[in-house]
Short mmCIF file of C-alpha atoms in Angstrom, two decimals:
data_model
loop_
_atom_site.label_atom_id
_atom_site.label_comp_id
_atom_site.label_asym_id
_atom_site.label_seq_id
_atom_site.Cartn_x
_atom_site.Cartn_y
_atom_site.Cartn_z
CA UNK L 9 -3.47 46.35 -72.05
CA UNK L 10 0.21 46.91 -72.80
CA UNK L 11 1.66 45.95 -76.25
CA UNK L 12 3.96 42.69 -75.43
CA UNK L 13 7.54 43.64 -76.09
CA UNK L 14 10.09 41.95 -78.76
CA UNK L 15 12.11 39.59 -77.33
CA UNK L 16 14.85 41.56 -76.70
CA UNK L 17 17.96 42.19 -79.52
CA UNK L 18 21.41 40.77 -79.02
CA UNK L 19 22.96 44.13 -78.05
CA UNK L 20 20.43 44.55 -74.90
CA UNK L 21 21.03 41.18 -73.55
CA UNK L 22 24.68 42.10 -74.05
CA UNK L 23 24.15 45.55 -71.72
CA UNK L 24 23.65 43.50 -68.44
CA UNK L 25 27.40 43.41 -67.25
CA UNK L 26 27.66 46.92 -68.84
CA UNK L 27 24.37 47.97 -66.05
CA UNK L 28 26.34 46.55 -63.59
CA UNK L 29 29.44 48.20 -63.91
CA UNK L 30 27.31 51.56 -64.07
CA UNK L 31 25.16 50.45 -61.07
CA UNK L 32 28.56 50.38 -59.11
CA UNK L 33 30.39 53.57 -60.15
CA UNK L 34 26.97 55.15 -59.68
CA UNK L 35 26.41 54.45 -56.11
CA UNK L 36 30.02 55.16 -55.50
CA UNK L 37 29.95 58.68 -57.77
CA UNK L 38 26.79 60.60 -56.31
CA UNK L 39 27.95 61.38 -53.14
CA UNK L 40 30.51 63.46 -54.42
CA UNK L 41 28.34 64.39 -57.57
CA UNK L 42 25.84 65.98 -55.19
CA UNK L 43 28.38 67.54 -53.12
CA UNK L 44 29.91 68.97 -55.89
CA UNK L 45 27.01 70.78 -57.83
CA UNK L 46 25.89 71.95 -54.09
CA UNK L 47 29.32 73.66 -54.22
CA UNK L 48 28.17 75.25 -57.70
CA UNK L 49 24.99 76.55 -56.24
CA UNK L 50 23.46 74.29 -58.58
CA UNK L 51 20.81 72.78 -56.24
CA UNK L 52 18.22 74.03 -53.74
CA UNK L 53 19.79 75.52 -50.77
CA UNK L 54 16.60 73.64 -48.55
CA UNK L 55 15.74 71.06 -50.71
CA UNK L 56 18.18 69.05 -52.03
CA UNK L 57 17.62 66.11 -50.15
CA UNK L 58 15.05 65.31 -52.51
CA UNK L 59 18.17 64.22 -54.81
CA UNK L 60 18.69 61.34 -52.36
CA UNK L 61 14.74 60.20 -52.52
CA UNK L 62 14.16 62.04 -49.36
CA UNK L 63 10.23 63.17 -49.99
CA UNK L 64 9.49 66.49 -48.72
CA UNK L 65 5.64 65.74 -49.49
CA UNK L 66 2.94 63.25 -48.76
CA UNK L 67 2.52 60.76 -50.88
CA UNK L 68 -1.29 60.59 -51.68
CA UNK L 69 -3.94 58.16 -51.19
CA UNK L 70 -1.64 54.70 -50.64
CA UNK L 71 -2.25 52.66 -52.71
CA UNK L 72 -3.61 54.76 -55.37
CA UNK L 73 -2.33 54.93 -59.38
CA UNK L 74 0.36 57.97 -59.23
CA UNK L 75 1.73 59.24 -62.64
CA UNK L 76 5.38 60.24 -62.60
CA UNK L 77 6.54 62.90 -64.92
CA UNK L 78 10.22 63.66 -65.30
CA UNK L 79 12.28 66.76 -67.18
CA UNK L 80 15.50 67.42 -66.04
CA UNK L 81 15.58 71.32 -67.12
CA UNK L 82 13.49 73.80 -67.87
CA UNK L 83 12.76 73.62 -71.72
CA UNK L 84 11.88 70.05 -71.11
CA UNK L 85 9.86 70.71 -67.91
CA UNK L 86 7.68 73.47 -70.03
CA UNK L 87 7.34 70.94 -72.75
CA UNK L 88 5.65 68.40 -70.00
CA UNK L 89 3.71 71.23 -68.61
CA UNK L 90 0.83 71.09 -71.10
CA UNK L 91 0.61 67.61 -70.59
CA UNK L 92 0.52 67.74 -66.85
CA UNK L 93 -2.76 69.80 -67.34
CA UNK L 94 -4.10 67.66 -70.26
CA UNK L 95 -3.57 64.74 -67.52
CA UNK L 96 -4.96 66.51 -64.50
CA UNK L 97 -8.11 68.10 -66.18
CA UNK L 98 -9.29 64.82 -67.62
CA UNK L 99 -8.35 62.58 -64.09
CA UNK L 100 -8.70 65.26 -61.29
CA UNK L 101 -8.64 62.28 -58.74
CA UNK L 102 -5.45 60.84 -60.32
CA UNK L 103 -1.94 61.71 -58.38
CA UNK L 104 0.37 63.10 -60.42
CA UNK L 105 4.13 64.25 -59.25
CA UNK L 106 6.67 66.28 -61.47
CA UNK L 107 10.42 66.13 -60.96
CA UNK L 108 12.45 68.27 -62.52
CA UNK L 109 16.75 68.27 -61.73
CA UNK L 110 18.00 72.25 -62.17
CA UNK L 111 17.13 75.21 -59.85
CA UNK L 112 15.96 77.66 -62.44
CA UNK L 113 12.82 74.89 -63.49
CA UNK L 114 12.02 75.21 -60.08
CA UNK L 115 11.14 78.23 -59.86
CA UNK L 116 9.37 78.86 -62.91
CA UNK L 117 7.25 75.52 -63.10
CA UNK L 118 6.34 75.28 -59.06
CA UNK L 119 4.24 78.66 -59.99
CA UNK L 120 2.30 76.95 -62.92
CA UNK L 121 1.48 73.43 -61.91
CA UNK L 122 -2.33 72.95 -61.28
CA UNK L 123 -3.49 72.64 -58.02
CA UNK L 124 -3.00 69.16 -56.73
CA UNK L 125 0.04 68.01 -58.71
CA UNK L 126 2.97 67.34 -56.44
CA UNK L 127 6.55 68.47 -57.21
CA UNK L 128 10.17 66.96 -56.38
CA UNK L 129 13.62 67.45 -57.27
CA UNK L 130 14.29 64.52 -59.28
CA UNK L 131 16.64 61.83 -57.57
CA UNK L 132 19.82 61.07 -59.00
CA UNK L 133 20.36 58.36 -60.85
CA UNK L 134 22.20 55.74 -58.51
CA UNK L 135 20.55 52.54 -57.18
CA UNK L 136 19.53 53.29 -53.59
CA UNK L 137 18.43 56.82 -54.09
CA UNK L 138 16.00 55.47 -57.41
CA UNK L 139 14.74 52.63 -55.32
CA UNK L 140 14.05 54.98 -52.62
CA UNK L 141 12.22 57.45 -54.54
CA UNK L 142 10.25 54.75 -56.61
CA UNK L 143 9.72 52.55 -53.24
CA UNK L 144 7.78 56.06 -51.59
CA UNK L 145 5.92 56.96 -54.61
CA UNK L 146 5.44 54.19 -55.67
CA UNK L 147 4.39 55.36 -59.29
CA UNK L 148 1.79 52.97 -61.75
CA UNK L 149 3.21 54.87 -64.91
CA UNK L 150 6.85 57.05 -65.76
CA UNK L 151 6.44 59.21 -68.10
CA UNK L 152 10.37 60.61 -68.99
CA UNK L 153 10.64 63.72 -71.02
CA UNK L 154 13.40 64.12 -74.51
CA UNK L 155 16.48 62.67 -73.77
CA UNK L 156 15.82 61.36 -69.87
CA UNK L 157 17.72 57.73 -70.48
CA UNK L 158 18.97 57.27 -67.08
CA UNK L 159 19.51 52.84 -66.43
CA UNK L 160 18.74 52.85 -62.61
CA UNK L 161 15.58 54.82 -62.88
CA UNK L 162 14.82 53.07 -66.11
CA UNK L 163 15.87 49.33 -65.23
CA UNK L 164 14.52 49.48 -61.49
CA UNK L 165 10.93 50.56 -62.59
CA UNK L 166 10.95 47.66 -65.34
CA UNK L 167 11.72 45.48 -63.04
CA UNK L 168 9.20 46.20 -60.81
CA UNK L 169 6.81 46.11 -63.78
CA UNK L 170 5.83 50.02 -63.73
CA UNK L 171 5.34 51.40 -67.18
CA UNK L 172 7.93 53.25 -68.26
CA UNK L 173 7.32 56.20 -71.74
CA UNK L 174 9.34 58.37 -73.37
CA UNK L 175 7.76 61.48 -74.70
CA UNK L 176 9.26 63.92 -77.32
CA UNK L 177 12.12 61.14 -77.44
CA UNK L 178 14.98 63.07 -79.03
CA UNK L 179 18.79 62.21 -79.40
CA UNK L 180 21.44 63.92 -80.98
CA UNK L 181 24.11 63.39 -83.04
CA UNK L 182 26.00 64.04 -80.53
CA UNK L 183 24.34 61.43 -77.98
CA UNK L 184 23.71 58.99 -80.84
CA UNK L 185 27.63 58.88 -81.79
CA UNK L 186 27.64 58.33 -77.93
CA UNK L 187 25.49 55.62 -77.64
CA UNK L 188 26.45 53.96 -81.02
CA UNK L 189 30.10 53.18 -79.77
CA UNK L 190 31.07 49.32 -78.74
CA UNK L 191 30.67 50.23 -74.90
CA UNK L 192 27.20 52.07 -74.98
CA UNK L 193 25.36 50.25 -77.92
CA UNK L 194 24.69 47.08 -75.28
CA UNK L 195 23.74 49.59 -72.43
CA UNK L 196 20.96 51.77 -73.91
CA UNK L 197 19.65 48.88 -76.48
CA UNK L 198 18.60 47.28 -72.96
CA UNK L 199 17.13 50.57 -71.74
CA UNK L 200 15.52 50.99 -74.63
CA UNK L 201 14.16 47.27 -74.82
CA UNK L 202 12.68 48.06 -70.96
CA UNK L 203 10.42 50.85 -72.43
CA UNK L 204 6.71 50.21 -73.40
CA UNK L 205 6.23 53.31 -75.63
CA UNK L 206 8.43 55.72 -77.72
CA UNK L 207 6.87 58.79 -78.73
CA UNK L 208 9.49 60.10 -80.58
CA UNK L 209 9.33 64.36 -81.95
CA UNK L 210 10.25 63.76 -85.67
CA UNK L 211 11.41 61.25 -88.04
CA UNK L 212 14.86 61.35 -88.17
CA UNK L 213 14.42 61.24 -84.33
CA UNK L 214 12.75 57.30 -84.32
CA UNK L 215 14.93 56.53 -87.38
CA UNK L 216 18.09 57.11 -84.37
CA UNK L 217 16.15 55.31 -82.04
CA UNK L 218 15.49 52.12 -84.26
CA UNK L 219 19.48 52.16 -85.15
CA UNK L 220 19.68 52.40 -81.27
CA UNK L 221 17.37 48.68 -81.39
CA UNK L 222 14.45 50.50 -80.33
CA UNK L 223 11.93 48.01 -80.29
CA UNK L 224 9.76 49.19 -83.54
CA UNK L 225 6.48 47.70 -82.33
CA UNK L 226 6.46 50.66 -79.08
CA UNK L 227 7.29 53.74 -81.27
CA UNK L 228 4.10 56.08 -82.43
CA UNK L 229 3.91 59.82 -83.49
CA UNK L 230 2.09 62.33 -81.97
CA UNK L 231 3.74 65.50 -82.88
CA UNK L 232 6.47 68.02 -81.21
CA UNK L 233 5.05 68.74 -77.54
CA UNK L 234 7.04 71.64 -77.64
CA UNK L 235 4.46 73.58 -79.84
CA UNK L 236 2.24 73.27 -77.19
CA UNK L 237 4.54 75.27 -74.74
CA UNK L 238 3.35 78.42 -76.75
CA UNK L 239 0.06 77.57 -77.13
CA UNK L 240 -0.97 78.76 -73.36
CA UNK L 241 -3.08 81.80 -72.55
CA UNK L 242 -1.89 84.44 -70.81
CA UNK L 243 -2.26 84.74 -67.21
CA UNK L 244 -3.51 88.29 -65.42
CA UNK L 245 -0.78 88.96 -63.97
CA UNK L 246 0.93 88.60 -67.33
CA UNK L 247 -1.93 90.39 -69.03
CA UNK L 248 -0.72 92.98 -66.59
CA UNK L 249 2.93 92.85 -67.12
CA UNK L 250 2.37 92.92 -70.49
CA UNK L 251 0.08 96.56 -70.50
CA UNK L 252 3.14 98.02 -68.55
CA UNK L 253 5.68 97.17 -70.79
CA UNK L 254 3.54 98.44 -73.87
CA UNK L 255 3.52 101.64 -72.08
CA UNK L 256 7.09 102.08 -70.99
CA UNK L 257 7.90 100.96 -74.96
CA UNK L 258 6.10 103.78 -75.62
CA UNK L 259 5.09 102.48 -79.67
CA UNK L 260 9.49 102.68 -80.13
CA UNK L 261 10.52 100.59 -82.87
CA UNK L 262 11.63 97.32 -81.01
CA UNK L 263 12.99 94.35 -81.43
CA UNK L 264 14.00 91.09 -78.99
CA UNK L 265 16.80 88.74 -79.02
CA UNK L 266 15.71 85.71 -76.96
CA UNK L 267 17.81 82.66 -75.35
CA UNK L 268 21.14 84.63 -75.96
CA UNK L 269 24.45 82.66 -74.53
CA UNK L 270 27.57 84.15 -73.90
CA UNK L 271 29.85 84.98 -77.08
CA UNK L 272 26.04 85.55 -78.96
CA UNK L 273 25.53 88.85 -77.29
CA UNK L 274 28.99 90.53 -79.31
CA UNK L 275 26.46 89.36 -82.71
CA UNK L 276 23.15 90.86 -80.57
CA UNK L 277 25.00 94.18 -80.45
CA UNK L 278 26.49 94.80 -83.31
CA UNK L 279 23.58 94.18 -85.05
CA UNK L 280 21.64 96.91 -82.67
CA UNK L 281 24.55 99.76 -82.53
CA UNK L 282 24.05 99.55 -86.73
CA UNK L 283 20.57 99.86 -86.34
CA UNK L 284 20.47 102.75 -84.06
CA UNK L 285 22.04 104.61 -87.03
CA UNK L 286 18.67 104.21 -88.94
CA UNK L 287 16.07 104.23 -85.76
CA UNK L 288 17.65 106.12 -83.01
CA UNK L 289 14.59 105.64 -80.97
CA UNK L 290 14.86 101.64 -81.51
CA UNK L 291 15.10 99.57 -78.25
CA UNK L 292 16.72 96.17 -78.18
CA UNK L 293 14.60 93.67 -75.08
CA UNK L 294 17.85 91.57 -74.39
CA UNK L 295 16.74 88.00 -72.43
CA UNK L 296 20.24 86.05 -71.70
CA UNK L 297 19.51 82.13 -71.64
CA UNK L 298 21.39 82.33 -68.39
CA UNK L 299 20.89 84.97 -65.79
CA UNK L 300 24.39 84.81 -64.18
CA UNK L 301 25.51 85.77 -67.86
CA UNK L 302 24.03 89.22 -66.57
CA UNK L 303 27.17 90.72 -65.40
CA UNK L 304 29.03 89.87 -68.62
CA UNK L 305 26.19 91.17 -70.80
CA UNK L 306 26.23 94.55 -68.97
CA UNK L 307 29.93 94.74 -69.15
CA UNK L 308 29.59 94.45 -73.01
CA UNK L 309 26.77 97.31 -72.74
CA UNK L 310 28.96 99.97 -71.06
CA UNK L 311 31.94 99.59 -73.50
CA UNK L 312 29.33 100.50 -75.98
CA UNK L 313 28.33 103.38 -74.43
CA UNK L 314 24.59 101.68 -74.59
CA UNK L 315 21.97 103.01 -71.68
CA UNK L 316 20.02 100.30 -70.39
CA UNK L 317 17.77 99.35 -67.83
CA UNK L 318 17.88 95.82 -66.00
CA UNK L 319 14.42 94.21 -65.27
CA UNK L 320 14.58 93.15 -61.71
CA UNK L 321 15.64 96.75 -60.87
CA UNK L 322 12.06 97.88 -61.57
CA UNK L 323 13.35 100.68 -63.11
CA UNK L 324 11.35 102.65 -65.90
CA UNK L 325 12.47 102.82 -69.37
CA UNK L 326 13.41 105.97 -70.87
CA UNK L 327 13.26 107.55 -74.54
CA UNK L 328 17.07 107.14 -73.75
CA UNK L 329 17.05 103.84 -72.87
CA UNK L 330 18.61 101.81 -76.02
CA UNK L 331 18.13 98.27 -74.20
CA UNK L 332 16.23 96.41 -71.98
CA UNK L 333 18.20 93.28 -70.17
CA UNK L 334 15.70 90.92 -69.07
CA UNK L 335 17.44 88.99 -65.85
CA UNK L 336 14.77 87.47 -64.66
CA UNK L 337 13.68 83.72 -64.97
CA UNK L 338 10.24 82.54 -66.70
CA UNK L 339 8.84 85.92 -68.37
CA UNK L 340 10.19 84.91 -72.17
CA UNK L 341 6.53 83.60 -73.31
CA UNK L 342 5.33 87.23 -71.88
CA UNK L 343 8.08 89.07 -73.59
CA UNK L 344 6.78 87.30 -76.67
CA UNK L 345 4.16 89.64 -76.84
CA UNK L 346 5.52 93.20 -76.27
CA UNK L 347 7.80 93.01 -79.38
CA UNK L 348 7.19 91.93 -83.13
CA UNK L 349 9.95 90.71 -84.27
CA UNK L 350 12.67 87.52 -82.13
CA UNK L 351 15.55 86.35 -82.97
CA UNK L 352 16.04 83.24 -81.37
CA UNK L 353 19.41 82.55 -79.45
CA UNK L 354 21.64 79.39 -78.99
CA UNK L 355 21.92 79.44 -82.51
CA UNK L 356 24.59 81.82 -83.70
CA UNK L 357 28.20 80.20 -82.59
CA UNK L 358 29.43 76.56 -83.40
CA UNK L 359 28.80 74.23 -80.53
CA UNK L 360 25.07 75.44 -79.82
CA UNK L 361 21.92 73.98 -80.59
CA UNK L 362 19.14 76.55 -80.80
CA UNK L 363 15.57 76.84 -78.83
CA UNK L 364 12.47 76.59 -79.00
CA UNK L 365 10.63 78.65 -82.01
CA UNK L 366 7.65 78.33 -81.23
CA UNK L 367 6.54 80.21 -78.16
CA UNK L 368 7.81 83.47 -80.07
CA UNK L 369 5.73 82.11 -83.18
CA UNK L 370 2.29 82.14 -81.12
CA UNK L 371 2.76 85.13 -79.83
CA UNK L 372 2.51 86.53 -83.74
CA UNK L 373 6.22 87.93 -84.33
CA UNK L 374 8.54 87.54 -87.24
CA UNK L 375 10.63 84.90 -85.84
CA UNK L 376 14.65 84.56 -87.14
CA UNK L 377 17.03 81.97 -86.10
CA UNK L 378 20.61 81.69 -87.09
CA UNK L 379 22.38 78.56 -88.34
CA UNK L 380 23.52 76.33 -85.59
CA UNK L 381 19.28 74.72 -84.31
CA UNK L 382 20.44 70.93 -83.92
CA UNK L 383 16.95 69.80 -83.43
CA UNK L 384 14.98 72.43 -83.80
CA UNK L 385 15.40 71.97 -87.77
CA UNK L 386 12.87 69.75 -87.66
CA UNK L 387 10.66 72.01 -86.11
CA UNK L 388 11.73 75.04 -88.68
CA UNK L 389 11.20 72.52 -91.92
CA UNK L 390 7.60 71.96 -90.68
CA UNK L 391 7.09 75.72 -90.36
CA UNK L 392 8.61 76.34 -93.75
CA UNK L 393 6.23 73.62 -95.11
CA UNK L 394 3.35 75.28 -94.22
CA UNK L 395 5.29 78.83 -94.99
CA UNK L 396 8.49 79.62 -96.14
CA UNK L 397 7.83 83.18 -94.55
CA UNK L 398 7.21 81.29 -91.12
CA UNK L 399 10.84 81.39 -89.78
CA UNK L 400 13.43 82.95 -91.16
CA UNK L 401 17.06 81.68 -90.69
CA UNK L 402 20.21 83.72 -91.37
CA UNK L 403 23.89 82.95 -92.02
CA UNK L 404 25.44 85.19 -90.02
CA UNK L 405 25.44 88.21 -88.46
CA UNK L 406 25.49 90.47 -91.71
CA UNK L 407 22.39 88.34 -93.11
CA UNK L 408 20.72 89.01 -89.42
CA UNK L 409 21.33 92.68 -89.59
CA UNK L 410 20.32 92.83 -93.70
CA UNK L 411 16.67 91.49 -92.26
CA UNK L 412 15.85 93.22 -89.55
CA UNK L 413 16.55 96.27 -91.75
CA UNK L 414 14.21 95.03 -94.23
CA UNK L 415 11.35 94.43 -91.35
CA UNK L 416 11.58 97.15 -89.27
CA UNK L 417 11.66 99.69 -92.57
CA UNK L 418 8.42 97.14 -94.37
CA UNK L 419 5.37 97.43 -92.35
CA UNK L 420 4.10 94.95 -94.67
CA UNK L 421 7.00 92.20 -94.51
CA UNK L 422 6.80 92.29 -91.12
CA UNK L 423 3.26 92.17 -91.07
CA UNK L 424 3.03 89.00 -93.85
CA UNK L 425 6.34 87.19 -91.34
CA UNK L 426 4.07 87.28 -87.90
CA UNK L 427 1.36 86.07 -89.92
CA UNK L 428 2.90 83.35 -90.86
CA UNK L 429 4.71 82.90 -87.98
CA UNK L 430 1.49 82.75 -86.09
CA UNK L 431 -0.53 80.37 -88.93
CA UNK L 432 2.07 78.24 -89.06
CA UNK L 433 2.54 77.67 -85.16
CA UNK L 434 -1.66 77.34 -85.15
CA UNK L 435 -1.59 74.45 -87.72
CA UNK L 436 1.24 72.31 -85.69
CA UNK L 437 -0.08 72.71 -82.34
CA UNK L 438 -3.30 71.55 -83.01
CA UNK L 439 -3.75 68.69 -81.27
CA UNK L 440 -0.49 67.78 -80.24
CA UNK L 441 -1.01 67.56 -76.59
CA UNK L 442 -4.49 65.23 -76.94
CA UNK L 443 -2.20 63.18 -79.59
CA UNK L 444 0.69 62.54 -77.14
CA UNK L 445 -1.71 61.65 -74.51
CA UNK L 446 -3.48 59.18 -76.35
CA UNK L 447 -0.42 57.15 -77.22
CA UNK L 448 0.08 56.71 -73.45
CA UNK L 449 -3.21 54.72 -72.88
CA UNK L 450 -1.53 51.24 -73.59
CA UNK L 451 0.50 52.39 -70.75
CA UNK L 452 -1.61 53.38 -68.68
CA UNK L 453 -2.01 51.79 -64.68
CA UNK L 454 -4.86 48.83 -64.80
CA UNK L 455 -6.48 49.24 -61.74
CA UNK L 456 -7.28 52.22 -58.90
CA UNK L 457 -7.60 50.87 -55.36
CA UNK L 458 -11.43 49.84 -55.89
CA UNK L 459 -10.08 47.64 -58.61
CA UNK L 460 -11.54 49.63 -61.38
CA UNK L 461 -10.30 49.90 -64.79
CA UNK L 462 -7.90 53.51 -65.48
CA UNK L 463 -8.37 54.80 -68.93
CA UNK L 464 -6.45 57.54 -69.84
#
C-alpha cells in the first residue's frame, strides 16, 4: 500500500502554468541541448540516441514490474550501486534498468552492474523523449538518486500513477536559494507533492525539503547511501592491481590526494615539493577528479622539475619517481588501499563542494579534507561524533602541510587516524543500504503478471 498524499499546498497547485511554460521551452531546447554537448564530446559517440528514449535493449518480460533507477553522474550512480545489488540479490526475477546521463559513469558502472540489470543513458528531460522512454519501459517504481528533480520525468510518471522516490534527497544552498525564489517555489512544491517517498541523507537536508512543501507525511531516514559506496569488497582483479602497486611503491613513504580539480593541484604540490625536503623517497599518487585535467596537471609537474609516471602508460615506478598521476577512470576505491593517508579534493578553493569521505575511510587511511565540503559536512560531523580523530579538516594549505608532517613522522598518529577513520566508517555503514531499501516498500509495484503481491 502507498501512504495517501496531502492534499497538495498552495504553492504546487500554483506550479501548473509554471510546468507548462517548462514543458514548452523543453521540447523546443533539447534538440540543440543534445547537439551541443555531442559537440563537447560529452555523450556516447554510439549511443546517444538513448537521450531521445531510443532503447538500445530489450525490454524484459512485458508486462512484468521493472524498477527504474536514475543518477545522472558518477558519484551518484556509485551511491545507487549498492542498492542495485541489495535489489537484485533479494528479487533475482525482478527487472531492474539503471540510467545514468555523463560518459565517464558509463564506463565505470556498465563493468559493475550484476548480471541481469539493464543499463541506458538517461533521456533528457523534455516531454516526448520522457514519454518515450517511460512508454518502452514501462517502469512499476522510479527510484531518482540526490538531487534528480527533473518535472517531465517526474510529472509524466505521476500521472501515469508509477511510484516515483527520491533517495539520498539532497539540495544545496545553492539549489534551495534556487528553488525558494517567486518563479521556482510553485514549480518544485508540485514536483515534490508528485513524490510518494523522500529519503532524505541528513537533517538539515529534509528540514530544506519541508521549506520546499515537501509533503512531511513521505519523508523517512535511512542513513547516507554514500557510506555504502566504500563498503564493497575488492574484486580480483583489484586484489591484483592492488599487489602490483604495493610492489612498485616499494614500502616509500606515500601519500594520495584524491578528487583534485584544477587550481587544487598548485595546493597538492606545494605541499609535496616541502615534503620531499624531509622524505626524499616520498611519492605523491595524484588522481585528478577530471581526466582531461591531465595535461594541465603534467604541465604543473614539469615546471617543478617533478618525475612522474602516468597510469595508463603502464609504465613502472621508479625510486626516482616523485609522483604517480592516476588518469584513469574508476580505480579511486582501489587506490584507497595502496596508500595510508587521503586528502580529499574539491574542497580546497571557494566555489567547490568536496567528495565523498568515505570510500578512503574503509579502506583504513587517515583521511583530511580542506574547508570548502558543502554537503559532505554532514557526513564529517557524524564521523567526528563517533571520533574526532576520524577526519581531519584543515584551513589551508599551511594547516594541510603542518599534518601530513605530523603523520608521516608519528607512526602512531597515523596509526590511531586510520583507525578511526576505519571504526568510524564501520559504525555508519551498517545497515544503511537494508535501511534505504526498506523505506521503499510502500512504494513498491502491487502486482507481477500472475497477479501476485511484490514485496520488497
Amino acid at each position: 500500500m502507498r501512504p495517501a498524499r496531502a492534499p497538495a499546498p498552495a504553492a504546487a497547485r500554483g506550479g501548473h502554468a509554471l510546468y507548462e511554460l517548462y514543458r514548452a521551452a523543453s521540447r523546443a531546447a533539447a534538440p540543440a541541448v543534445l547537439l551541443w554537448r555531442r559537440l563537447q564530446g560529452l555523450e556516447h559517440p554510439t549511443r546517444w540516441p538513448e537521450r531521445l528514449g531510443r532503447p538500445s535493449a530489450a525490454r524484459p518480460r512485458p508486462g512484468s514490474p521493472l524498477v527504474w533507477f536514475h543518477a545522472v553522474s558518477l558519484g551518484e550512480g556509485m551511491a545507487a550501486l549498492p542498492v542495485v545489488r541489495h535489489c537484485a540479490r533479494l528479487h533475482p526475477g525482478l527487472s531492474v534498468l539503471l540510467t545514468t546521463t555523463t560518459h565517464s559513469s558509463f564506463e565505470v558502472i556498465k563493468d559493475l552492474l550484476p548480471d541481469g540489470v539493464i543499463y541506458q543513458f538517461a533521456p533528457l528531460d523534455c516531454p516526448d523523449t520522457i514519454e518515450s522512454f517511460i512508454g518502452y519501459w514501462k517502469p512499476s517504481l522510479v527510484l531518482l538518486m540526490e538531487s534528480e528533480l527533473w518535472p517531465n520525468l517526474i510529472m509524466s510518471a505521476a500521472a501515469k500513477g508509477i511510484a516515483v522516490a527520491l533517495l539520498n534527497g539532497r539540495m544545496s544552498m545553492k539549489s534551495f536559494n534556487h528553488w525558494s525564489m517567486p518563479l521556482g517555489l510553485p514549480l518544485v512544491a508540485l514536483m515534490l507533492s508528485k513524490l510518494s517517498l523522500l529519503v532524505p541523507l541528513s537533517t538539515i537536508q529534509a528540514v530544506r525539503f519541508q521549506l520546499l512543501h515537501t509533503p512531511p507525511g513521505i519523508i523517512h531516514f535511512a542513513g547516507d547511501l554514500k557510506y555504502a559506496v566504500g563498503d564493497v569488497n575488492a574484486e580480483m582483479n583489484e586484489v591484483n592491481k592492488i599487489k602490483d602497486l604495493q610492489q612498485q611503491f616499494s614500502n616509500r613513504p606515500i601519500w594520495m590526494a584524491a578528487s583534485i580539480h584544477r587550481g587544487e593541484e598548485e595546493v597538492i604540490l606545494w605541499a609535496h615539493d616541502d615534503l620531499i625536503k624531509l622524505y626524499p623517497t616520498l611519492l605523491l599518487v595524484l588522481v585528478p577528479r577530471h581526466p582531461q585535467d591531465c595535461k594541465n596537471f603534467s604541465l604543473a609537474l614539469k615546471e617543478r622539475k617533478l618525475n612522474f609516471v602516468l597510469r595508463s602508460t603502464k609504465e613502472l615506478v621508479h625510486s626516482s619517481t616523485r609522483v604517480y598521476m592516476v588518469d584513469t577512470l574508476g580505480e579511486l576505491r582501489m587506490l584507497y588501499r595502496v596508500t595510508p593517508i587521503a586528502v580529499i579534493g574539491g574542497s580546497f578553493l571557494p566555489g567547490l563542494a568536496g567528495h565523498n569521505i568515505s570510500e578512503a575511510a574503509a579502506a583504513g587511511c587517515a583521511v583530511m579534507t580542506g574547508p570548502h565540503v558543502g554537503h559532505f559536512y554532514h557526513m564529517m560531523v557524524e564521523m567526528w561524533q563517533i571520533n574526532p580523530l576520524a577526519v581531519k579538516q584543515v584551513a589551508g594549505e599551511s594547516e594541510l602541510l603542518q599534518t601530513l608532517k605530523e603523520l608521516l613522522g608519528d607512526v602512531k598518529t597515523l596509526g590511531a587516524r586510520q583507525r578511526a577513520a576505519k571504526d568510524a566508517f564501520s559504525i555508519m555503514s551498517d545497515g544503511v543500504v537494508n535501511r534505504g531499501w526498506k523505506c521503499t516498500e510502500a512504494t513498491a509495484p502491487n502486482t507481477d503478471e500472475s497477479d501476485v503481491p511484490v514485496t520488497f
